[in-house]
Coordinates of C-alpha atoms and ligand atoms in Angstrom, one line a residue:
Chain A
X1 CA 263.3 -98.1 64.1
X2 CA 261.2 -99.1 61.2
X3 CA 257.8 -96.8 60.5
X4 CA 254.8 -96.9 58.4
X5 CA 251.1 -97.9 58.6
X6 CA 249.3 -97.9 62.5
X7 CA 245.6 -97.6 60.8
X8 CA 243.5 -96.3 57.9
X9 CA 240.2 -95.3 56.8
X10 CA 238.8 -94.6 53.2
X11 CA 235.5 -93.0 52.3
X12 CA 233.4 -92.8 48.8
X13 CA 230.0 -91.3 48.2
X14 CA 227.4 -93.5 47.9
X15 CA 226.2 -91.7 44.2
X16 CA 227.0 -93.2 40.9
X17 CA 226.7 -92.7 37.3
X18 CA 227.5 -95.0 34.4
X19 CA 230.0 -93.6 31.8
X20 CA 227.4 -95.3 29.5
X21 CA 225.1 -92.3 30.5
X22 CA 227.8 -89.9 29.9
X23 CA 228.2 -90.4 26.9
X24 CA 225.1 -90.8 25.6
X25 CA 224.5 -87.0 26.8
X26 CA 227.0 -86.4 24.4
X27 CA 226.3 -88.4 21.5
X28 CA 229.5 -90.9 22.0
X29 CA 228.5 -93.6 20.3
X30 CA 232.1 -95.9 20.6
X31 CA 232.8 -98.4 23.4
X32 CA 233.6 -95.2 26.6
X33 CA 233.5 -97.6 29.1
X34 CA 235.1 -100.3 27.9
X35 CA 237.9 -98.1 26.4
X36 CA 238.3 -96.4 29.5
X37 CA 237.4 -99.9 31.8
X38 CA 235.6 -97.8 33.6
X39 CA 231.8 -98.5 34.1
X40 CA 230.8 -96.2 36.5
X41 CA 232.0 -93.3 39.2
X42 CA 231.1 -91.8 42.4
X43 CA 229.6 -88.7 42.7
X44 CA 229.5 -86.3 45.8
X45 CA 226.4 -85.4 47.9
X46 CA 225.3 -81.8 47.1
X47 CA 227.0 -80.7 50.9
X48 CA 229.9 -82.9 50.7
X49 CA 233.5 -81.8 49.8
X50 CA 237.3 -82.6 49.6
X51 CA 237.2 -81.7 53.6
X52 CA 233.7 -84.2 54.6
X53 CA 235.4 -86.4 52.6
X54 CA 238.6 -85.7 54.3
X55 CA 236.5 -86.2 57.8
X56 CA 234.9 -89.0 57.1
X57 CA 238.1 -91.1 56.2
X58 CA 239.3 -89.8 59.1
X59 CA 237.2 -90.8 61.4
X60 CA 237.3 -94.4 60.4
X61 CA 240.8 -94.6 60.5
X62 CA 241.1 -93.6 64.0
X63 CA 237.8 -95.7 64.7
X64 CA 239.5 -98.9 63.1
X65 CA 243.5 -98.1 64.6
X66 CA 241.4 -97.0 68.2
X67 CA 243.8 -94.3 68.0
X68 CA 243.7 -91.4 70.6
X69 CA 243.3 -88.3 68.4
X70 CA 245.7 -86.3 71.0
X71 CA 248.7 -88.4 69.9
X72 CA 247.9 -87.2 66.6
X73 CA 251.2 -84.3 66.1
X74 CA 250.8 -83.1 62.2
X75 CA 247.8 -83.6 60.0
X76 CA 248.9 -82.9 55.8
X77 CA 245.7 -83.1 53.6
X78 CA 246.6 -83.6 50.3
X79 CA 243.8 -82.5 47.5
X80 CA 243.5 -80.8 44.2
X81 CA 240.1 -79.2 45.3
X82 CA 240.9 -78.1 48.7
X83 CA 237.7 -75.9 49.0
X84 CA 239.2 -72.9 50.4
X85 CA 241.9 -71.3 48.3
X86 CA 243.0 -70.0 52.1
X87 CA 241.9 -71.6 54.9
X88 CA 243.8 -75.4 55.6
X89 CA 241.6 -78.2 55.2
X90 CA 243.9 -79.8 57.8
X91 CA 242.7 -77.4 60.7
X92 CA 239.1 -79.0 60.1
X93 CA 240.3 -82.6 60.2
X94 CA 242.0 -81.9 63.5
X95 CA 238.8 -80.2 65.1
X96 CA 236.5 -82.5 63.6
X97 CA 238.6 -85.8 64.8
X98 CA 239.4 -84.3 68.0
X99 CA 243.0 -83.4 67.7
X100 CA 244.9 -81.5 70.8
X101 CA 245.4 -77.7 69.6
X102 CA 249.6 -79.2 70.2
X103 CA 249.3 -79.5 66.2
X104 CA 251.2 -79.0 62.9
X105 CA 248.9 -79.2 59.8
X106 CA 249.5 -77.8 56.1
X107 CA 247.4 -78.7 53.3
X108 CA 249.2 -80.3 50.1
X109 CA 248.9 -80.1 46.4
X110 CA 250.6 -82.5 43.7
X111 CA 247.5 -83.2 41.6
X112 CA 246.4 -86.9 42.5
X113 CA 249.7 -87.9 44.5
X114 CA 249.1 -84.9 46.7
X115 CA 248.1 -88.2 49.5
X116 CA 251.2 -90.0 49.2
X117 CA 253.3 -86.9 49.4
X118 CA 251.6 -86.3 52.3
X119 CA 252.2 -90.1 53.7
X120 CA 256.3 -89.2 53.1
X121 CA 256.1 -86.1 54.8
X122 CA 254.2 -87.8 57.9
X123 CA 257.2 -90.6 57.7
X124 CA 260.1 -88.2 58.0
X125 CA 258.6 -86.4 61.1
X126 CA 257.5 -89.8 62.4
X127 CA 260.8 -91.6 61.7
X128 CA 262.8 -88.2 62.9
X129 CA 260.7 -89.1 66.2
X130 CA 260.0 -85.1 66.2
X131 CA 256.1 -86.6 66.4
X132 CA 254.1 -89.3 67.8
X133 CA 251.3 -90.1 65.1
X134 CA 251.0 -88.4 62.0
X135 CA 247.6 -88.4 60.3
X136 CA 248.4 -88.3 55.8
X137 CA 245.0 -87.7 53.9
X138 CA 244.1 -88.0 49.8
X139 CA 241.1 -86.8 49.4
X140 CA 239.3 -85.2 46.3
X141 CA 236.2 -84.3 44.3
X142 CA 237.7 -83.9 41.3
X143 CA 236.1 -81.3 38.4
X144 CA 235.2 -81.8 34.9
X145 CA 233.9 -79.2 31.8
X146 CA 231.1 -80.8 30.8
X147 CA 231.6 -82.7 27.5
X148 CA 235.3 -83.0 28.4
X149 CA 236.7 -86.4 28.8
X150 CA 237.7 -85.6 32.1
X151 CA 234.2 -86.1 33.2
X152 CA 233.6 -90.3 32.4
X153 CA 236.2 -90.6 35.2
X154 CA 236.8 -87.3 37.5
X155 CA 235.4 -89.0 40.9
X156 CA 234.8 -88.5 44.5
X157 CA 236.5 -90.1 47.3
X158 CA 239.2 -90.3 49.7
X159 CA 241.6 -92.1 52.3
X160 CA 243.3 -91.4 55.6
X161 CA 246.5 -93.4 57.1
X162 CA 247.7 -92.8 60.6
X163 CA 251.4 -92.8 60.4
X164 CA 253.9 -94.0 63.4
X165 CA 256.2 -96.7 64.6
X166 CA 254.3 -98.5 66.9
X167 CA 251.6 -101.3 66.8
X168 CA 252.4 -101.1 62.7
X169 CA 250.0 -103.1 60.9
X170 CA 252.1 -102.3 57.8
X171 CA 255.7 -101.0 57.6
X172 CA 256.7 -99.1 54.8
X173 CA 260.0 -100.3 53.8
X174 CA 261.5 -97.3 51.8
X175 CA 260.4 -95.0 49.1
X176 CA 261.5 -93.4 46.0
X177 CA 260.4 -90.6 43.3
X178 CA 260.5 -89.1 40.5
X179 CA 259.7 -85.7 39.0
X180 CA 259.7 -83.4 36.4
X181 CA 258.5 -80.4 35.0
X182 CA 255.7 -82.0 32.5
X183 CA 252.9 -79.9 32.1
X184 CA 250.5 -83.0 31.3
X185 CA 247.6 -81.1 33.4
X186 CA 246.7 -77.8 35.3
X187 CA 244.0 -75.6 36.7
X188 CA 245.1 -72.0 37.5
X189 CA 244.0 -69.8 40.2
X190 CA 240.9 -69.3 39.6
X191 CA 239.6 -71.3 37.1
X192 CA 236.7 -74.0 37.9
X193 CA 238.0 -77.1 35.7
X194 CA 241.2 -78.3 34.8
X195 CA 242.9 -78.2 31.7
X196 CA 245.2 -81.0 30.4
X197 CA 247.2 -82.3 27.3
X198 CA 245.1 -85.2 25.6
X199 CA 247.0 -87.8 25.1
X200 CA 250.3 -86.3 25.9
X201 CA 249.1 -87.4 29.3
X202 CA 249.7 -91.0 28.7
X203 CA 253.4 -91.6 27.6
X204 CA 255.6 -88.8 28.7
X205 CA 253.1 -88.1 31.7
X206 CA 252.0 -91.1 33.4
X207 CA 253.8 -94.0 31.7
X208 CA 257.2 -92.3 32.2
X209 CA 256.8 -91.3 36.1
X210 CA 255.3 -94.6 36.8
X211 CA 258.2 -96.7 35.9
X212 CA 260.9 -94.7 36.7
X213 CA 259.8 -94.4 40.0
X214 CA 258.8 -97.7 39.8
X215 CA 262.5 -99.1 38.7
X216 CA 263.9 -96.9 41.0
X217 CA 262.5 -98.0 43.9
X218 CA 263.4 -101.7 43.2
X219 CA 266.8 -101.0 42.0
X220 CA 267.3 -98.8 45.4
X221 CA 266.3 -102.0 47.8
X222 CA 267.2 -104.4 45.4
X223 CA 263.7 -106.6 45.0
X224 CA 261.9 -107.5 41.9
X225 CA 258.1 -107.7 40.6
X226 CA 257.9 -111.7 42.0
X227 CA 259.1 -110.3 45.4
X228 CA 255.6 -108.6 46.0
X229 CA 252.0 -110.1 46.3
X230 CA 250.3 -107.1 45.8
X231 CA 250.5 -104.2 43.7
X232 CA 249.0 -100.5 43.0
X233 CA 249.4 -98.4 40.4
X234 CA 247.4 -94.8 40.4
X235 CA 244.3 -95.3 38.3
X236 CA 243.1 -92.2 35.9
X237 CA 241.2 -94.7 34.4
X238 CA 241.6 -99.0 34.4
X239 CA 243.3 -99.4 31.5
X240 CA 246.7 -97.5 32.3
X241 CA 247.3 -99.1 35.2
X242 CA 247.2 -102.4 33.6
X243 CA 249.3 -101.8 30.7
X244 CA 252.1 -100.3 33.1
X245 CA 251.9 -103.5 35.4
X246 CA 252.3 -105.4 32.4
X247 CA 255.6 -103.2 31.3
X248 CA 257.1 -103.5 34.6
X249 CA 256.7 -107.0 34.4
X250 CA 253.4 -107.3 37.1
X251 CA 251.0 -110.0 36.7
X252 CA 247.1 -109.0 36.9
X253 CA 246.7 -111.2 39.5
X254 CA 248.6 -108.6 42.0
X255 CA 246.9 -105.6 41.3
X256 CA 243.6 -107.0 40.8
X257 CA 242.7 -106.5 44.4
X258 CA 243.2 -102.8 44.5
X259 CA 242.6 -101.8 41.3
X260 CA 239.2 -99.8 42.3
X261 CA 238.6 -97.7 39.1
X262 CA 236.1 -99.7 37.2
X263 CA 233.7 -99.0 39.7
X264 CA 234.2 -95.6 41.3
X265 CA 236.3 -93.7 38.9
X266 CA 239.5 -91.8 39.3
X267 CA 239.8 -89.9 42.7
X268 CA 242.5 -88.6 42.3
X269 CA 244.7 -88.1 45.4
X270 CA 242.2 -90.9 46.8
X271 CA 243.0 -93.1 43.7
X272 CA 245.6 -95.2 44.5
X273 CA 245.5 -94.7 48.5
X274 CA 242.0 -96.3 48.5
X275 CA 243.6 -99.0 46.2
X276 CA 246.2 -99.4 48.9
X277 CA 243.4 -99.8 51.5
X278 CA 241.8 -102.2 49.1
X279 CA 244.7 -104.4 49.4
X280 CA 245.1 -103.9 53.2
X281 CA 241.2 -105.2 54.0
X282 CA 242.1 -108.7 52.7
X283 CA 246.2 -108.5 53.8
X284 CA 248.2 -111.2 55.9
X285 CA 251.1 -110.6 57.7
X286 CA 254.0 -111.2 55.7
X287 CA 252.1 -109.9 52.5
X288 CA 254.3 -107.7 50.4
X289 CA 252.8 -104.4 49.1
X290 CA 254.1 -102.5 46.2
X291 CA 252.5 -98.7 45.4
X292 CA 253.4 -96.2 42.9
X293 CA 251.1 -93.0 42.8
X294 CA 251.1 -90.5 39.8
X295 CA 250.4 -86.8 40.2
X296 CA 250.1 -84.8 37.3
X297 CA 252.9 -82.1 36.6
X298 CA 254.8 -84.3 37.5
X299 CA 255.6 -87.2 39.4
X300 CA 255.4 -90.7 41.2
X301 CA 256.0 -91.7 44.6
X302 CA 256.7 -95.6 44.9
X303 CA 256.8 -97.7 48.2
X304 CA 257.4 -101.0 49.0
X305 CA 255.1 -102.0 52.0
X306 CA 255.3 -104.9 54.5
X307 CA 252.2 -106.3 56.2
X308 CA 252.7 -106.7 60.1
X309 CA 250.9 -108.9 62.9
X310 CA 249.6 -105.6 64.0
X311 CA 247.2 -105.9 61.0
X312 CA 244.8 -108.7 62.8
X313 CA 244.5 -106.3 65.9
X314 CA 242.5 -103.7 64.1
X315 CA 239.0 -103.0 65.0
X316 CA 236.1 -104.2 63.5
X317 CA 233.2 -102.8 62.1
X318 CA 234.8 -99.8 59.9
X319 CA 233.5 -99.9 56.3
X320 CA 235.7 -101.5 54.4
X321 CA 236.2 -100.4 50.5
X322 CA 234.3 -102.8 49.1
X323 CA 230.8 -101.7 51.7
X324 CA 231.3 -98.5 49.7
X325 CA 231.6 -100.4 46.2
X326 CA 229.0 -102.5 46.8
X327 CA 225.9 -102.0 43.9
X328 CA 223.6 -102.8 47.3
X329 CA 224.7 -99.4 48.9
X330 CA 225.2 -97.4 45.8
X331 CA 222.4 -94.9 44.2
X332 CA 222.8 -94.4 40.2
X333 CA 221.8 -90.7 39.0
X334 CA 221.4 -89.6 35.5
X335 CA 223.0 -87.0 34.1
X336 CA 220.3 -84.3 34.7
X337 CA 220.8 -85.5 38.4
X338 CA 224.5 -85.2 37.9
X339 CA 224.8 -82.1 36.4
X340 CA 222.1 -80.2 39.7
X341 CA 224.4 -82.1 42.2
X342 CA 227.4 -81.1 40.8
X343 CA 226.3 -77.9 40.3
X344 CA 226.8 -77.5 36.0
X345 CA 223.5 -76.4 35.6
X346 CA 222.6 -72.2 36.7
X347 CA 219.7 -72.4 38.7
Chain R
X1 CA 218.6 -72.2 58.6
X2 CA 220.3 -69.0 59.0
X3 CA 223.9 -68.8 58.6
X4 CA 226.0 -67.5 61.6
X5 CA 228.7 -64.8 61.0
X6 CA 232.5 -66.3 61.7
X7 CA 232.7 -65.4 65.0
X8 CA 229.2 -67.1 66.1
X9 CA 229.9 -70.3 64.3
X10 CA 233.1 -70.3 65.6
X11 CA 231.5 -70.7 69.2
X12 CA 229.5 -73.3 68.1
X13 CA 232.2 -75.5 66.1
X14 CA 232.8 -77.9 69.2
X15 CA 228.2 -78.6 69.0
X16 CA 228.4 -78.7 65.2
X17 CA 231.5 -80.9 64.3
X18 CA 231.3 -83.4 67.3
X19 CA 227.7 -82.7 68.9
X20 CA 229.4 -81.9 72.3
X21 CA 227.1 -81.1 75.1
X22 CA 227.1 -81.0 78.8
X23 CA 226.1 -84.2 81.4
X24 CA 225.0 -83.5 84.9
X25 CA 227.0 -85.3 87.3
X26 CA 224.4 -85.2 89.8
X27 CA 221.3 -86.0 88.3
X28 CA 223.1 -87.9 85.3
X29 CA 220.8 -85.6 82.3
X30 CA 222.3 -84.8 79.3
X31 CA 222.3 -81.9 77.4
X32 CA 222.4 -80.7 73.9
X33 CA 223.0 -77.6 73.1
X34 CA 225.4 -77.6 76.4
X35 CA 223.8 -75.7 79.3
X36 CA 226.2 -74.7 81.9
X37 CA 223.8 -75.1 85.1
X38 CA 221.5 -78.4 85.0
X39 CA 217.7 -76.9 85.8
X40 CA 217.3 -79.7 88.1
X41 CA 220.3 -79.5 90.4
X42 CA 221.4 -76.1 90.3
X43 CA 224.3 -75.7 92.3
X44 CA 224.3 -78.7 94.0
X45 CA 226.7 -80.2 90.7
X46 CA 228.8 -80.2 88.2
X47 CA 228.4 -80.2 84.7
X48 CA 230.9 -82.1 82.8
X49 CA 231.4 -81.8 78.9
X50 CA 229.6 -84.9 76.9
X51 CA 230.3 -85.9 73.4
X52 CA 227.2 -87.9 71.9
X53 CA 227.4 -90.8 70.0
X54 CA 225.2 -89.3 67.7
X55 CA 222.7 -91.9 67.1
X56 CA 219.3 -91.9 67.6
X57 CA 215.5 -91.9 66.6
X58 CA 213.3 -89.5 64.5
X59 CA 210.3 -88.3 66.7
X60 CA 209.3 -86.3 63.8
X61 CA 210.3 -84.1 60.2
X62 CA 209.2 -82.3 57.7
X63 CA 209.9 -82.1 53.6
X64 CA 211.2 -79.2 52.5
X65 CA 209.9 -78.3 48.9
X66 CA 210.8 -75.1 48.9
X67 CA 214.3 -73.4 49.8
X68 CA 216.1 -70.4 50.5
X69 CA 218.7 -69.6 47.3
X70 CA 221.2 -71.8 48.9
X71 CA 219.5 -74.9 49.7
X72 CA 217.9 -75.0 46.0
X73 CA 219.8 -77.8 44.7
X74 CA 219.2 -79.6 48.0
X75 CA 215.2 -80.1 47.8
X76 CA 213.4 -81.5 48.6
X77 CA 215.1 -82.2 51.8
X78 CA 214.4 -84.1 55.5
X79 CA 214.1 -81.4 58.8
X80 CA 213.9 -84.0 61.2
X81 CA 213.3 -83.7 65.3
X82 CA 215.9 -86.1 66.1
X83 CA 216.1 -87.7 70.0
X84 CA 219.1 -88.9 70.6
X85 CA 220.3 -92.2 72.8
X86 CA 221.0 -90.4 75.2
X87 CA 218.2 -88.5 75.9
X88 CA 218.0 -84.9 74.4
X89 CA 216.4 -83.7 71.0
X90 CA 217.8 -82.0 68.4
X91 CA 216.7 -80.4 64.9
X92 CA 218.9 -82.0 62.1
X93 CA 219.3 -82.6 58.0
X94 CA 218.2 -85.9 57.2
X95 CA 220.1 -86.9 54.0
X96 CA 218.4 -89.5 52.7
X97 CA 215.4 -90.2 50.0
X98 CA 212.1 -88.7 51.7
X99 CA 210.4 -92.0 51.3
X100 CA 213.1 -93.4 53.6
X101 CA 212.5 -91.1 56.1
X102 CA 209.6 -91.6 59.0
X103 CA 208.5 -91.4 62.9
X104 CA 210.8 -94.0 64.5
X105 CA 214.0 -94.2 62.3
X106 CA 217.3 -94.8 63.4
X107 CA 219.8 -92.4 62.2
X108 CA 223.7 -91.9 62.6
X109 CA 225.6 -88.7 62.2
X110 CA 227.4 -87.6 59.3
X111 CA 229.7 -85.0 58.4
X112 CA 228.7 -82.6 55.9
X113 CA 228.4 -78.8 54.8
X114 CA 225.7 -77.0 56.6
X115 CA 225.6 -74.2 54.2
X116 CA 227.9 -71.3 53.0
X117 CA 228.2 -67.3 53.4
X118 CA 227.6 -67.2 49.1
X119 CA 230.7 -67.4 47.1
X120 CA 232.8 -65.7 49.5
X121 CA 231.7 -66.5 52.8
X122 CA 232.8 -69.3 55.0
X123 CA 231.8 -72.7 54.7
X124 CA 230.0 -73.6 57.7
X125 CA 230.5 -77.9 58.4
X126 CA 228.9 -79.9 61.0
X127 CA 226.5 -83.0 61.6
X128 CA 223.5 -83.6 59.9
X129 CA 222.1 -87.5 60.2
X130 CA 221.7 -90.5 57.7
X131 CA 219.1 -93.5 58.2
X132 CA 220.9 -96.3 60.2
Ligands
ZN401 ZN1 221.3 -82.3 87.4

């Protein structure tokens, strides 16, 4: 019995900063943003973390799917800045959406495919019927040295997908990945920002995961770039996932729709989940969805996705992705707002 | 605000996260924080559990310009006297721009971090409100 998407929920901050701003703090004077096609990314609320975010998402998932939280069996929460070292950030998800206490969680880490690692280990449970409803969460606030170039695109932001096999309003068709032991970017124990490679991180990192899991996956179900009318690829910034659409052979005109970077930066195990969502707000049934998410370390997780008929049934008046990239509902900081919210500065 | 040790905040998770009180079956009142006997009825009822919506109306609030250690990077910051649809009052966090804050404001709840025990201590979530 086929399994996959019954609802899903994204959040984002309403903060922003331009890159533009960032690097004139440090006396960048080439093209950041347009290198990077990035113009701008969220930034978290003084009291919000991986686990509001987390919440939030949450919430409007089971708000949109009018899902009863006690069907809910296993909660993973996949993040890179989980905000307890110990404690699960799954156990406050399940309190704070009103989960039963009958209730698996475990909290995830795989950089920023931690989410869709998450959405496979909700499938197998699902599809083993050993669950009802699983509940798969990407949801970071990434860090960033100051000055590094981390910090034009390390955002904040996050989505939620209910997984089970009935009332889809997606089915995920099959999966594939690929991994390796590529040490493209860290952060040990301990330490408040991550370290990572330069530009090692593009070709053997990023580029190689993508399209091998990419290739993978089609060669496994036997479908090809023209078969899909959607695509994602992760987004660390918006130029990679352009390029690597392009070397699979995907046109711009499918992944336009999800590609969310240029205006709210890379969140990580959010990045290409809220994508997905992206591309579910305006879906049809029938639309074919293709998604390939990039963690750092490494690997990709590809899926080929199916919208259903369930997809019209879902309830209205949960914030879409673009009510949290509208420039109406954002607030732009500068960097001496930045660095007090996100805590650089001693006080 | 004063933080809670683990076990009191504990107790209070089901209030904070989901603003759960009690409703009077008899008299229909609501309550927040729960009460277990409604003053009005005694024990001529039951009180059943009531989750709030969470939305409501400022009846009045204060700016806070100066904090406690933790709350530094927050100010200034909204205290607000919040009355809820349903009836009762409650003191919340408004998060919002000062200016956008006065007698008669719709608000909506919102998930956030109410403070922490310093570096080591837990983090203590729960509901604090955001202009409709
Ligand atoms: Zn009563």
């Amino acid at each position: 019995m086929p399994a996959g998407i019954v609802s899903y929920g994204v959040y984002i901050p309403k903060y922003r900063i331009r890159v533009e701003e960032i690097a004139r703090v440090w006396g960048d004077e080439s093209d950041v943003s347009g290198n990077l096609n990035v113009f701008k990314k969220s930034v978290p609320d003084v009291d919000e973390d991986a686990v509001t975010i987390a919440v939030e998402a949450s919430r409007n998932a089971i708000r949109r799917g009018r899902i009863d939280p006690a069907r809910i069996g296993v909660i993973y929460a996949g993040s890179e800045s989980h905000p307890y070292a110990v404690k699960p950030t799954g156990t406050i998800v399940g309190e704070a959406i009103g989960t039963n206490t009958d209730l698996t969680a475990a909290d995830f880490e795989f950089a920023c495919k931690a989410g869709t690692a998450a959405i496979q280990a909700c499938l197998g449970l699902v599809s083993a019927g050993m669950v009802d409803l699983g509940m798969a969460i990407g949801s970071d606030t990434s860090q960033s040295a100051p000055g590094d170039a981390l910090e034009y695109t390390a955002a904040a932001g996050g989505a939620a997908y209910v997984i089970g096999k009935d009332d889809l309003i997606a089915e995920i068709e099959d999966f594939y990945s690929f991994t390796t032991d590529t040490p493209d970017f860290w952060r040990r124990e301990g330490r408040p920002y991550p370290e990572h490679g330069g530009r090692f991180t593009g070709e053997p990192a990023y580029f190689r995961h993508v399209t091998n899991a990419a290739r993978g996956l089609m060669r496994k179900i036997g479908v090809s770039p023209e078969d899909y009318d959607y695509a994602v690829f992760h987004q660390p910034n918006g130029k990679f996932p352009l390029r690597v659409a392009r070397q699979l052979g995907f046109t711009k005109e499918q992944i336009y729709q999800g590609l969310v970077v240029p205006e709210i930066g890379n969140t990580y195990s959010g990045s290409c989940l809220i994508g997905l969502a992206a591309t579910l707000d305006v879906a049809r049934p029938g639309d074919r969805i293709f998604v390939v998410s990039f963690g750092s370390g490494a690997g990709s997780d590809a899926f080929s996705i199916m919208v259903k008929d369930g997809i019209d049934k879902l309830g209205n008046g949960v914030p879409l992705v673009r009510d949290y990239t509208s420039e109406t509902k954002n607030e732009y900081m500068d960097y001496a707002m930045y660095a007090k919210y996100k805590g650089k500065l001693r006080l | 605000m004063t933080m809670s040790t683990a076990p009191r905040f504990w107790r209070h998770i089901p209030q904070r996260y989901n603003l759960i009180g009690t409703h009077c079956v008899n008299c229909g009142e609501y309550y927040f924080p729960p009460r277990e006997i409604c003053p009005n009825c005694r024990r001529d009822t039951v009180m059943e559990d009531y989750k709030f919506e969470g939305t409501g109306t400022v009846v009045t609030y204060t700016v806070i310009h100066n904090a406690t250690e933790d709350f530094e990077r927050q100010t200034p910051y909204t205290l607000a006297i919040i009355r809820l649809d349903e009836g009762p009052r409650l003191t919340g966090q408004v998060m919002a721009d000062p200016d956008d804050v006065e007698i008669g404001t719709k608000v909506k709840p919102i998930f956030r971090i109410l403070g922490k025990g310093g570096e080591k201590g837990i983090i203590y979530y729960g509901t604090k409100f955001v202009p409709v």
